[in-house]
Amino acid sequence: MQACLFCCPICGGSLTMEKSRLLCENGHSFDRARQGYTHLLPPNRMHSKDPGDTKEMVLSRRSFLESGAYDLFARRLCELVWEFCSPMPSPFLLDAGCGEGYYTGRMEAFLREKGLSPRIAGFDISKSAVRAAAGKYKACQFAVASAFAVPVASQSVDCLTNVFAPIVPSECERVVKPGGVMILAVPGPRHLYGLKEILYEEPYENEYRDTEYPGFSLLRREPVEGRLLLDDPQQIQNLFAMTPYYWKTPESGSRRLAQTQQLETEIRFDFLIYQRK
């Protein structure tokens, strides 16, 4: 039986991975979906029937990312993970808020090409996203789970990554082992500013700050930037659908974007690299 990287969300016990279920040492059992993922978000911790990104948003995100538009960010993230994981033959990497698995899958393939045997898991609160991730990236383990109760053993993670997803600092501190790293991707000050010039009457820059997290030391901030030119209206809409602006744009801004045939904008991710004390 394959070793499971997750733990029981009810009692915290270890899980054994079987063909159709995950079995807890204390008798708790969780069915595995046909795509290979497991739902580890107990009903009493769900704030809605189907939380997180919808199926349509997941499809938009996958289409945009697989076009290569953010390849420079994925490549640098893989290099940073390799920098810290290269001394370990089989590092445990956890992708928090993994979405449809684009970055998770890229990191797994990169580390394997470098000769490592990585153990990689990803979780997201969106069942649609996790289903898509598990269906494509078979070498990684995926689960539906909440950042408020990460179903991973304490001090077990060598490298935790998070790309634009919410984090719960206390859970990050709990799961990352001493000496391990946490790599957060946050938007740079003028990331997608050209998009916001269309959406808003008064576009704004993103906040720039170095945030301290309990139990971690900030090693460095590493910016990665470029320019993006989109001349496919559908890809412009796909980009919009995977941003937080999708939820808070006034109708007038959405109409302007729907009429946009070409979008040129600055893009910038800042990778914040922390080490667990």
C-alpha atoms as a PDB file:
ATOM      1  CA  MET A   1       0.000   0.000   0.000  1.00  0.00           C
ATOM      2  CA  GLN A   2       1.203   3.508  -0.873  1.00  0.00           C
ATOM      3  CA  ALA A   3       2.212   5.801   1.977  1.00  0.00           C
ATOM      4  CA  CYS A   4      -0.253   8.632   2.518  1.00  0.00           C
ATOM      5  CA  LEU A   5       1.029  12.160   3.041  1.00  0.00           C
ATOM      6  CA  PHE A   6      -2.149  13.334   4.739  1.00  0.00           C
ATOM      7  CA  CYS A   7      -3.410  12.633   8.245  1.00  0.00           C
ATOM      8  CA  CYS A   8      -6.908  12.135   9.609  1.00  0.00           C
ATOM      9  CA  PRO A   9      -8.817  15.448   9.839  1.00  0.00           C
ATOM     10  CA  ILE A  10     -10.842  14.106  12.772  1.00  0.00           C
ATOM     11  CA  CYS A  11      -8.229  12.728  15.168  1.00  0.00           C
ATOM     12  CA  GLY A  12      -4.901  13.561  13.508  1.00  0.00           C
ATOM     13  CA  GLY A  13      -3.961   9.892  13.198  1.00  0.00           C
ATOM     14  CA  SER A  14      -1.936   8.524  10.307  1.00  0.00           C
ATOM     15  CA  LEU A  15      -3.744   7.355   7.180  1.00  0.00           C
ATOM     16  CA  THR A  16      -3.131   4.310   5.021  1.00  0.00           C
ATOM     17  CA  MET A  17      -3.856   4.705   1.322  1.00  0.00           C
ATOM     18  CA  GLU A  18      -5.892   1.909  -0.194  1.00  0.00           C
ATOM     19  CA  LYS A  19      -7.374   1.683  -3.672  1.00  0.00           C
ATOM     20  CA  SER A  20     -10.748   3.185  -2.841  1.00  0.00           C
ATOM     21  CA  ARG A  21     -10.241   4.837   0.535  1.00  0.00           C
ATOM     22  CA  LEU A  22      -7.919   6.297   3.142  1.00  0.00           C
ATOM     23  CA  LEU A  23      -8.077   4.423   6.413  1.00  0.00           C
ATOM     24  CA  CYS A  24      -7.196   5.978   9.767  1.00  0.00           C
ATOM     25  CA  GLU A  25      -5.425   3.974  12.458  1.00  0.00           C
ATOM     26  CA  ASN A  26      -8.347   4.858  14.747  1.00  0.00           C
ATOM     27  CA  GLY A  27     -10.981   3.526  12.366  1.00  0.00           C
ATOM     28  CA  HIS A  28     -11.957   6.662  10.454  1.00  0.00           C
ATOM     29  CA  SER A  29     -12.377   6.010   6.738  1.00  0.00           C
ATOM     30  CA  PHE A  30     -12.476   8.424   3.783  1.00  0.00           C
ATOM     31  CA  ASP A  31     -13.501   7.424   0.275  1.00  0.00           C
ATOM     32  CA  ARG A  32     -11.167   8.224  -2.607  1.00  0.00           C
ATOM     33  CA  ALA A  33     -12.779   9.724  -5.686  1.00  0.00           C
ATOM     34  CA  ARG A  34     -12.293   8.129  -9.086  1.00  0.00           C
ATOM     35  CA  GLN A  35      -9.767  10.847  -9.988  1.00  0.00           C
ATOM     36  CA  GLY A  36      -7.662   9.876  -6.938  1.00  0.00           C
ATOM     37  CA  TYR A  37      -8.310  12.707  -4.488  1.00  0.00           C
ATOM     38  CA  THR A  38      -9.891  12.466  -1.042  1.00  0.00           C
ATOM     39  CA  HIS A  39     -12.347  14.809   0.668  1.00  0.00           C
ATOM     40  CA  LEU A  40     -10.779  15.637   4.042  1.00  0.00           C
ATOM     41  CA  LEU A  41     -12.954  18.624   4.923  1.00  0.00           C
ATOM     42  CA  PRO A  42     -15.498  17.501   7.547  1.00  0.00           C
ATOM     43  CA  PRO A  43     -19.047  18.758   6.911  1.00  0.00           C
ATOM     44  CA  ASN A  44     -19.095  20.734  10.178  1.00  0.00           C
ATOM     45  CA  ARG A  45     -16.138  22.819   8.900  1.00  0.00           C
ATOM     46  CA  MET A  46     -17.757  23.692   5.569  1.00  0.00           C
ATOM     47  CA  HIS A  47     -19.297  27.165   5.461  1.00  0.00           C
ATOM     48  CA  SER A  48     -21.170  26.480   2.232  1.00  0.00           C
ATOM     49  CA  LYS A  49     -22.272  23.467   0.217  1.00  0.00           C
ATOM     50  CA  ASP A  50     -19.548  23.906  -2.396  1.00  0.00           C
ATOM     51  CA  PRO A  51     -16.893  26.368  -1.155  1.00  0.00           C
ATOM     52  CA  GLY A  52     -14.055  27.819  -3.206  1.00  0.00           C
ATOM     53  CA  ASP A  53     -13.673  28.250  -6.949  1.00  0.00           C
ATOM     54  CA  THR A  54     -16.420  26.956  -9.225  1.00  0.00           C
ATOM     55  CA  LYS A  55     -15.911  24.520 -12.077  1.00  0.00           C
ATOM     56  CA  GLU A  56     -16.056  27.386 -14.567  1.00  0.00           C
ATOM     57  CA  MET A  57     -13.398  29.361 -12.682  1.00  0.00           C
ATOM     58  CA  VAL A  58     -11.164  26.293 -12.510  1.00  0.00           C
ATOM     59  CA  LEU A  59     -11.448  25.761 -16.275  1.00  0.00           C
ATOM     60  CA  SER A  60     -10.588  29.424 -16.883  1.00  0.00           C
ATOM     61  CA  ARG A  61      -7.559  29.199 -14.624  1.00  0.00           C
ATOM     62  CA  ARG A  62      -6.292  26.014 -16.257  1.00  0.00           C
ATOM     63  CA  SER A  63      -6.698  27.436 -19.754  1.00  0.00           C
ATOM     64  CA  PHE A  64      -4.836  30.618 -18.863  1.00  0.00           C
ATOM     65  CA  LEU A  65      -1.962  28.997 -16.963  1.00  0.00           C
ATOM     66  CA  GLU A  66      -1.396  26.260 -19.521  1.00  0.00           C
ATOM     67  CA  SER A  67      -1.051  28.904 -22.225  1.00  0.00           C
ATOM     68  CA  GLY A  68       2.348  29.663 -20.677  1.00  0.00           C
ATOM     69  CA  ALA A  69       1.441  33.230 -19.719  1.00  0.00           C
ATOM     70  CA  TYR A  70       2.822  32.800 -16.189  1.00  0.00           C
ATOM     71  CA  ASP A  71       5.632  30.420 -17.119  1.00  0.00           C
ATOM     72  CA  LEU A  72       8.308  32.785 -15.792  1.00  0.00           C
ATOM     73  CA  PHE A  73       6.729  32.593 -12.339  1.00  0.00           C
ATOM     74  CA  ALA A  74       6.355  28.817 -12.361  1.00  0.00           C
ATOM     75  CA  ARG A  75       9.948  28.366 -13.471  1.00  0.00           C
ATOM     76  CA  ARG A  76      11.332  30.600 -10.713  1.00  0.00           C
ATOM     77  CA  LEU A  77       9.187  28.908  -8.071  1.00  0.00           C
ATOM     78  CA  CYS A  78      10.579  25.530  -9.146  1.00  0.00           C
ATOM     79  CA  GLU A  79      14.131  26.875  -8.933  1.00  0.00           C
ATOM     80  CA  LEU A  80      13.542  28.224  -5.431  1.00  0.00           C
ATOM     81  CA  VAL A  81      12.077  24.922  -4.265  1.00  0.00           C
ATOM     82  CA  TRP A  82      15.091  23.116  -5.734  1.00  0.00           C
ATOM     83  CA  GLU A  83      17.447  25.520  -3.953  1.00  0.00           C
ATOM     84  CA  PHE A  84      16.108  24.483  -0.566  1.00  0.00           C
ATOM     85  CA  CYS A  85      15.154  20.864  -1.248  1.00  0.00           C
ATOM     86  CA  SER A  86      18.211  19.709  -3.225  1.00  0.00           C
ATOM     87  CA  PRO A  87      20.083  18.321  -0.167  1.00  0.00           C
ATOM     88  CA  MET A  88      17.157  15.971   0.548  1.00  0.00           C
ATOM     89  CA  PRO A  89      16.634  12.820  -1.567  1.00  0.00           C
ATOM     90  CA  SER A  90      12.891  12.680  -0.851  1.00  0.00           C
ATOM     91  CA  PRO A  91      11.578  16.031   0.423  1.00  0.00           C
ATOM     92  CA  PHE A  92       7.968  16.460   1.517  1.00  0.00           C
ATOM     93  CA  LEU A  93       6.509  19.461  -0.287  1.00  0.00           C
ATOM     94  CA  LEU A  94       3.019  20.769   0.506  1.00  0.00           C
ATOM     95  CA  ASP A  95       1.245  23.131  -1.900  1.00  0.00           C
ATOM     96  CA  ALA A  96      -1.347  25.025   0.141  1.00  0.00           C
ATOM     97  CA  GLY A  97      -4.290  26.335  -1.867  1.00  0.00           C
ATOM     98  CA  CYS A  98      -3.095  24.346  -4.874  1.00  0.00           C
ATOM     99  CA  GLY A  99      -6.035  25.161  -7.144  1.00  0.00           C
ATOM    100  CA  GLU A 100      -6.117  22.988 -10.264  1.00  0.00           C
ATOM    101  CA  GLY A 101      -2.536  21.859  -9.628  1.00  0.00           C
ATOM    102  CA  TYR A 102      -0.540  23.806 -12.228  1.00  0.00           C
ATOM    103  CA  TYR A 103       2.259  24.858  -9.879  1.00  0.00           C
ATOM    104  CA  THR A 104       2.100  21.596  -7.918  1.00  0.00           C
ATOM    105  CA  GLY A 105       2.627  19.545 -11.053  1.00  0.00           C
ATOM    106  CA  ARG A 106       5.399  21.796 -12.327  1.00  0.00           C
ATOM    107  CA  MET A 107       7.314  21.496  -9.045  1.00  0.00           C
ATOM    108  CA  GLU A 108       6.967  17.709  -8.978  1.00  0.00           C
ATOM    109  CA  ALA A 109       8.253  17.338 -12.545  1.00  0.00           C
ATOM    110  CA  PHE A 110      11.142  19.768 -11.973  1.00  0.00           C
ATOM    111  CA  LEU A 111      12.399  18.035  -8.822  1.00  0.00           C
ATOM    112  CA  ARG A 112      12.108  14.618 -10.437  1.00  0.00           C
ATOM    113  CA  GLU A 113      14.100  15.809 -13.452  1.00  0.00           C
ATOM    114  CA  LYS A 114      16.774  16.941 -10.981  1.00  0.00           C
ATOM    115  CA  GLY A 115      17.041  13.394  -9.645  1.00  0.00           C
ATOM    116  CA  LEU A 116      15.012  13.684  -6.451  1.00  0.00           C
ATOM    117  CA  SER A 117      12.108  11.482  -5.383  1.00  0.00           C
ATOM    118  CA  PRO A 118       9.797  14.178  -4.030  1.00  0.00           C
ATOM    119  CA  ARG A 119       6.720  13.480  -1.956  1.00  0.00           C
ATOM    120  CA  ILE A 120       4.271  16.181  -3.007  1.00  0.00           C
ATOM    121  CA  ALA A 121       0.769  16.895  -1.749  1.00  0.00           C
ATOM    122  CA  GLY A 122      -1.636  19.707  -2.471  1.00  0.00           C
ATOM    123  CA  PHE A 123      -4.885  20.783  -0.918  1.00  0.00           C
ATOM    124  CA  ASP A 124      -7.584  23.310  -1.712  1.00  0.00           C
ATOM    125  CA  ILE A 125     -11.030  24.081  -0.359  1.00  0.00           C
ATOM    126  CA  SER A 126     -12.532  23.842  -3.860  1.00  0.00           C
ATOM    127  CA  LYS A 127     -13.620  20.343  -4.811  1.00  0.00           C
ATOM    128  CA  SER A 128     -13.745  21.341  -8.486  1.00  0.00           C
ATOM    129  CA  ALA A 129     -10.130  22.497  -8.344  1.00  0.00           C
ATOM    130  CA  VAL A 130      -8.878  19.415  -6.512  1.00  0.00           C
ATOM    131  CA  ARG A 131     -10.747  17.111  -8.894  1.00  0.00           C
ATOM    132  CA  ALA A 132      -9.023  18.786 -11.841  1.00  0.00           C
ATOM    133  CA  ALA A 133      -5.612  18.598 -10.137  1.00  0.00           C
ATOM    134  CA  ALA A 134      -5.905  14.927  -9.233  1.00  0.00           C
ATOM    135  CA  GLY A 135      -7.158  14.027 -12.673  1.00  0.00           C
ATOM    136  CA  LYS A 136      -4.029  15.393 -14.362  1.00  0.00           C
ATOM    137  CA  TYR A 137      -1.103  15.211 -11.916  1.00  0.00           C
ATOM    138  CA  LYS A 138      -1.055  11.572 -10.886  1.00  0.00           C
ATOM    139  CA  ALA A 139       2.348  11.684  -9.149  1.00  0.00           C
ATOM    140  CA  CYS A 140       1.016  14.087  -6.495  1.00  0.00           C
ATOM    141  CA  GLN A 141      -1.510  13.474  -3.734  1.00  0.00           C
ATOM    142  CA  PHE A 142      -4.472  15.854  -3.467  1.00  0.00           C
ATOM    143  CA  ALA A 143      -7.214  16.484  -0.932  1.00  0.00           C
ATOM    144  CA  VAL A 144     -10.105  18.833  -0.372  1.00  0.00           C
ATOM    145  CA  ALA A 145      -9.220  20.561   2.876  1.00  0.00           C
ATOM    146  CA  SER A 146      -9.219  23.880   4.704  1.00  0.00           C
ATOM    147  CA  ALA A 147      -6.229  26.087   5.486  1.00  0.00           C
ATOM    148  CA  PHE A 148      -7.685  26.425   8.990  1.00  0.00           C
ATOM    149  CA  ALA A 149      -7.192  22.699   9.678  1.00  0.00           C
ATOM    150  CA  VAL A 150      -4.498  21.329   7.376  1.00  0.00           C
ATOM    151  CA  PRO A 151      -4.701  17.495   7.391  1.00  0.00           C
ATOM    152  CA  VAL A 152      -0.936  17.014   7.640  1.00  0.00           C
ATOM    153  CA  ALA A 153       1.125  15.837  10.617  1.00  0.00           C
ATOM    154  CA  SER A 154       2.866  18.445  12.746  1.00  0.00           C
ATOM    155  CA  GLN A 155       6.459  19.307  11.800  1.00  0.00           C
ATOM    156  CA  SER A 156       6.393  17.007   8.773  1.00  0.00           C
ATOM    157  CA  VAL A 157       6.735  19.420   5.818  1.00  0.00           C
ATOM    158  CA  ASP A 158      10.146  20.312   4.370  1.00  0.00           C
ATOM    159  CA  CYS A 159       8.821  23.006   2.035  1.00  0.00           C
ATOM    160  CA  LEU A 160       5.410  24.679   2.042  1.00  0.00           C
ATOM    161  CA  THR A 161       4.405  26.713  -0.997  1.00  0.00           C
ATOM    162  CA  ASN A 162       1.464  29.052  -1.430  1.00  0.00           C
ATOM    163  CA  VAL A 163       0.669  30.995  -4.600  1.00  0.00           C
ATOM    164  CA  PHE A 164      -1.843  33.782  -3.986  1.00  0.00           C
ATOM    165  CA  ALA A 165      -3.952  31.649  -1.621  1.00  0.00           C
ATOM    166  CA  PRO A 166      -5.082  32.556   1.909  1.00  0.00           C
ATOM    167  CA  ILE A 167      -2.891  31.223   4.700  1.00  0.00           C
ATOM    168  CA  VAL A 168      -3.404  30.579   8.398  1.00  0.00           C
ATOM    169  CA  PRO A 169      -0.059  31.380  10.056  1.00  0.00           C
ATOM    170  CA  SER A 170      -0.593  29.092  13.055  1.00  0.00           C
ATOM    171  CA  GLU A 171      -1.190  26.091  10.781  1.00  0.00           C
ATOM    172  CA  CYS A 172       1.862  26.904   8.673  1.00  0.00           C
ATOM    173  CA  GLU A 173       3.948  27.077  11.838  1.00  0.00           C
ATOM    174  CA  ARG A 174       2.535  23.742  12.980  1.00  0.00           C
ATOM    175  CA  VAL A 175       3.142  21.695   9.838  1.00  0.00           C
ATOM    176  CA  VAL A 176       6.564  22.964   8.687  1.00  0.00           C
ATOM    177  CA  LYS A 177       9.473  21.238  10.414  1.00  0.00           C
ATOM    178  CA  PRO A 178      12.228  23.288  12.108  1.00  0.00           C
ATOM    179  CA  GLY A 179      14.699  24.371   9.439  1.00  0.00           C
ATOM    180  CA  GLY A 180      12.086  23.899   6.714  1.00  0.00           C
ATOM    181  CA  VAL A 181      10.975  26.708   4.418  1.00  0.00           C
ATOM    182  CA  MET A 182       7.763  28.447   3.449  1.00  0.00           C
ATOM    183  CA  ILE A 183       7.600  30.161   0.043  1.00  0.00           C
ATOM    184  CA  LEU A 184       4.720  32.585  -0.454  1.00  0.00           C
ATOM    185  CA  ALA A 185       3.910  34.214  -3.781  1.00  0.00           C
ATOM    186  CA  VAL A 186       2.263  37.614  -3.422  1.00  0.00           C
ATOM    187  CA  PRO A 187       1.379  40.172  -6.125  1.00  0.00           C
ATOM    188  CA  GLY A 188       3.903  42.927  -6.726  1.00  0.00           C
ATOM    189  CA  PRO A 189       2.758  46.559  -6.420  1.00  0.00           C
ATOM    190  CA  ARG A 190       1.813  46.935 -10.116  1.00  0.00           C
ATOM    191  CA  HIS A 191       0.913  43.328 -10.915  1.00  0.00           C
ATOM    192  CA  LEU A 192      -1.908  43.385 -13.493  1.00  0.00           C
ATOM    193  CA  TYR A 193      -2.123  47.179 -13.290  1.00  0.00           C
ATOM    194  CA  GLY A 194      -3.165  47.343 -16.938  1.00  0.00           C
ATOM    195  CA  LEU A 195      -6.131  45.096 -16.140  1.00  0.00           C
ATOM    196  CA  LYS A 196      -7.141  47.305 -13.226  1.00  0.00           C
ATOM    197  CA  GLU A 197      -6.981  50.399 -15.454  1.00  0.00           C
ATOM    198  CA  ILE A 198      -9.828  48.847 -17.445  1.00  0.00           C
ATOM    199  CA  LEU A 199     -11.821  47.564 -14.490  1.00  0.00           C
ATOM    200  CA  TYR A 200     -11.694  50.582 -12.191  1.00  0.00           C
ATOM    201  CA  GLU A 201     -12.131  54.319 -12.531  1.00  0.00           C
ATOM    202  CA  GLU A 202      -9.300  54.775 -10.014  1.00  0.00           C
ATOM    203  CA  PRO A 203      -6.845  51.843 -10.295  1.00  0.00           C
ATOM    204  CA  TYR A 204      -4.637  51.203  -7.281  1.00  0.00           C
ATOM    205  CA  GLU A 205      -1.301  49.585  -6.576  1.00  0.00           C
ATOM    206  CA  ASN A 206      -1.069  46.494  -4.393  1.00  0.00           C
ATOM    207  CA  GLU A 207       0.251  46.895  -0.872  1.00  0.00           C
ATOM    208  CA  TYR A 208       3.967  46.257  -0.446  1.00  0.00           C
ATOM    209  CA  ARG A 209       5.070  44.930   2.916  1.00  0.00           C
ATOM    210  CA  ASP A 210       7.276  42.312   4.516  1.00  0.00           C
ATOM    211  CA  THR A 211       5.002  40.394   6.856  1.00  0.00           C
ATOM    212  CA  GLU A 212       6.369  38.586   9.866  1.00  0.00           C
ATOM    213  CA  TYR A 213       4.890  35.214  10.806  1.00  0.00           C
ATOM    214  CA  PRO A 214       5.233  33.525  14.205  1.00  0.00           C
ATOM    215  CA  GLY A 215       7.867  30.787  14.193  1.00  0.00           C
ATOM    216  CA  PHE A 216       9.444  31.937  10.915  1.00  0.00           C
ATOM    217  CA  SER A 217      12.316  34.189   9.885  1.00  0.00           C
ATOM    218  CA  LEU A 218      12.101  36.073   6.581  1.00  0.00           C
ATOM    219  CA  LEU A 219      15.138  35.094   4.496  1.00  0.00           C
ATOM    220  CA  ARG A 220      14.503  37.293   1.478  1.00  0.00           C
ATOM    221  CA  ARG A 221      12.035  38.732  -1.011  1.00  0.00           C
ATOM    222  CA  GLU A 222      12.605  37.796  -4.642  1.00  0.00           C
ATOM    223  CA  PRO A 223      10.662  39.686  -7.341  1.00  0.00           C
ATOM    224  CA  VAL A 224       9.970  38.184 -10.767  1.00  0.00           C
ATOM    225  CA  GLU A 225       8.477  40.546 -13.316  1.00  0.00           C
ATOM    226  CA  GLY A 226       7.648  40.942 -16.970  1.00  0.00           C
ATOM    227  CA  ARG A 227       4.974  42.173 -19.355  1.00  0.00           C
ATOM    228  CA  LEU A 228       1.945  40.310 -20.594  1.00  0.00           C
ATOM    229  CA  LEU A 229       0.221  40.859 -23.925  1.00  0.00           C
ATOM    230  CA  LEU A 230      -3.075  39.099 -24.538  1.00  0.00           C
ATOM    231  CA  ASP A 231      -4.873  39.457 -27.871  1.00  0.00           C
ATOM    232  CA  ASP A 232      -7.437  36.711 -27.292  1.00  0.00           C
ATOM    233  CA  PRO A 233     -10.602  38.088 -25.623  1.00  0.00           C
ATOM    234  CA  GLN A 234     -11.325  34.674 -24.105  1.00  0.00           C
ATOM    235  CA  GLN A 235      -7.915  34.557 -22.425  1.00  0.00           C
ATOM    236  CA  ILE A 236      -8.483  38.067 -21.104  1.00  0.00           C
ATOM    237  CA  GLN A 237     -11.702  36.813 -19.517  1.00  0.00           C
ATOM    238  CA  ASN A 238      -9.894  33.707 -18.219  1.00  0.00           C
ATOM    239  CA  LEU A 239      -7.320  35.907 -16.505  1.00  0.00           C
ATOM    240  CA  PHE A 240     -10.065  38.037 -14.980  1.00  0.00           C
ATOM    241  CA  ALA A 241     -11.881  34.956 -13.663  1.00  0.00           C
ATOM    242  CA  MET A 242      -8.823  33.775 -11.703  1.00  0.00           C
ATOM    243  CA  THR A 243      -8.237  37.083  -9.905  1.00  0.00           C
ATOM    244  CA  PRO A 244      -9.905  38.471  -6.771  1.00  0.00           C
ATOM    245  CA  TYR A 245     -11.153  41.359  -8.946  1.00  0.00           C
ATOM    246  CA  TYR A 246     -13.667  38.899 -10.396  1.00  0.00           C
ATOM    247  CA  TRP A 247     -15.644  39.187  -7.157  1.00  0.00           C
ATOM    248  CA  LYS A 248     -15.431  42.930  -6.532  1.00  0.00           C
ATOM    249  CA  THR A 249     -15.475  44.664  -9.910  1.00  0.00           C
ATOM    250  CA  PRO A 250     -18.403  47.005 -10.614  1.00  0.00           C
ATOM    251  CA  GLU A 251     -20.625  46.052 -13.520  1.00  0.00           C
ATOM    252  CA  SER A 252     -19.355  48.988 -15.574  1.00  0.00           C
ATOM    253  CA  GLY A 253     -15.790  47.655 -15.313  1.00  0.00           C
ATOM    254  CA  SER A 254     -16.844  44.148 -16.316  1.00  0.00           C
ATOM    255  CA  ARG A 255     -18.586  45.577 -19.386  1.00  0.00           C
ATOM    256  CA  ARG A 256     -15.479  47.496 -20.409  1.00  0.00           C
ATOM    257  CA  LEU A 257     -13.365  44.374 -20.085  1.00  0.00           C
ATOM    258  CA  ALA A 258     -15.858  42.334 -22.124  1.00  0.00           C
ATOM    259  CA  GLN A 259     -15.339  44.788 -24.986  1.00  0.00           C
ATOM    260  CA  THR A 260     -11.530  44.664 -24.719  1.00  0.00           C
ATOM    261  CA  GLN A 261      -9.803  42.939 -27.623  1.00  0.00           C
ATOM    262  CA  GLN A 262      -6.217  43.328 -26.445  1.00  0.00           C
ATOM    263  CA  LEU A 263      -4.667  43.677 -22.983  1.00  0.00           C
ATOM    264  CA  GLU A 264      -1.112  44.709 -22.160  1.00  0.00           C
ATOM    265  CA  THR A 265      -0.042  44.870 -18.535  1.00  0.00           C
ATOM    266  CA  GLU A 266       2.830  44.631 -16.104  1.00  0.00           C
ATOM    267  CA  ILE A 267       3.039  41.351 -14.210  1.00  0.00           C
ATOM    268  CA  ARG A 268       5.068  40.719 -11.068  1.00  0.00           C
ATOM    269  CA  PHE A 269       5.144  38.042  -8.392  1.00  0.00           C
ATOM    270  CA  ASP A 270       7.158  38.609  -5.230  1.00  0.00           C
ATOM    271  CA  PHE A 271       8.336  35.367  -3.632  1.00  0.00           C
ATOM    272  CA  LEU A 272       8.689  35.749   0.130  1.00  0.00           C
ATOM    273  CA  ILE A 273      10.958  33.034   1.520  1.00  0.00           C
ATOM    274  CA  TYR A 274      10.742  32.137   5.191  1.00  0.00           C
ATOM    275  CA  GLN A 275      12.601  29.597   7.300  1.00  0.00           C
ATOM    276  CA  ARG A 276      11.019  27.812  10.234  1.00  0.00           C
ATOM    277  CA  LYS A 277      12.869  28.546  13.472  1.00  0.00           C
END
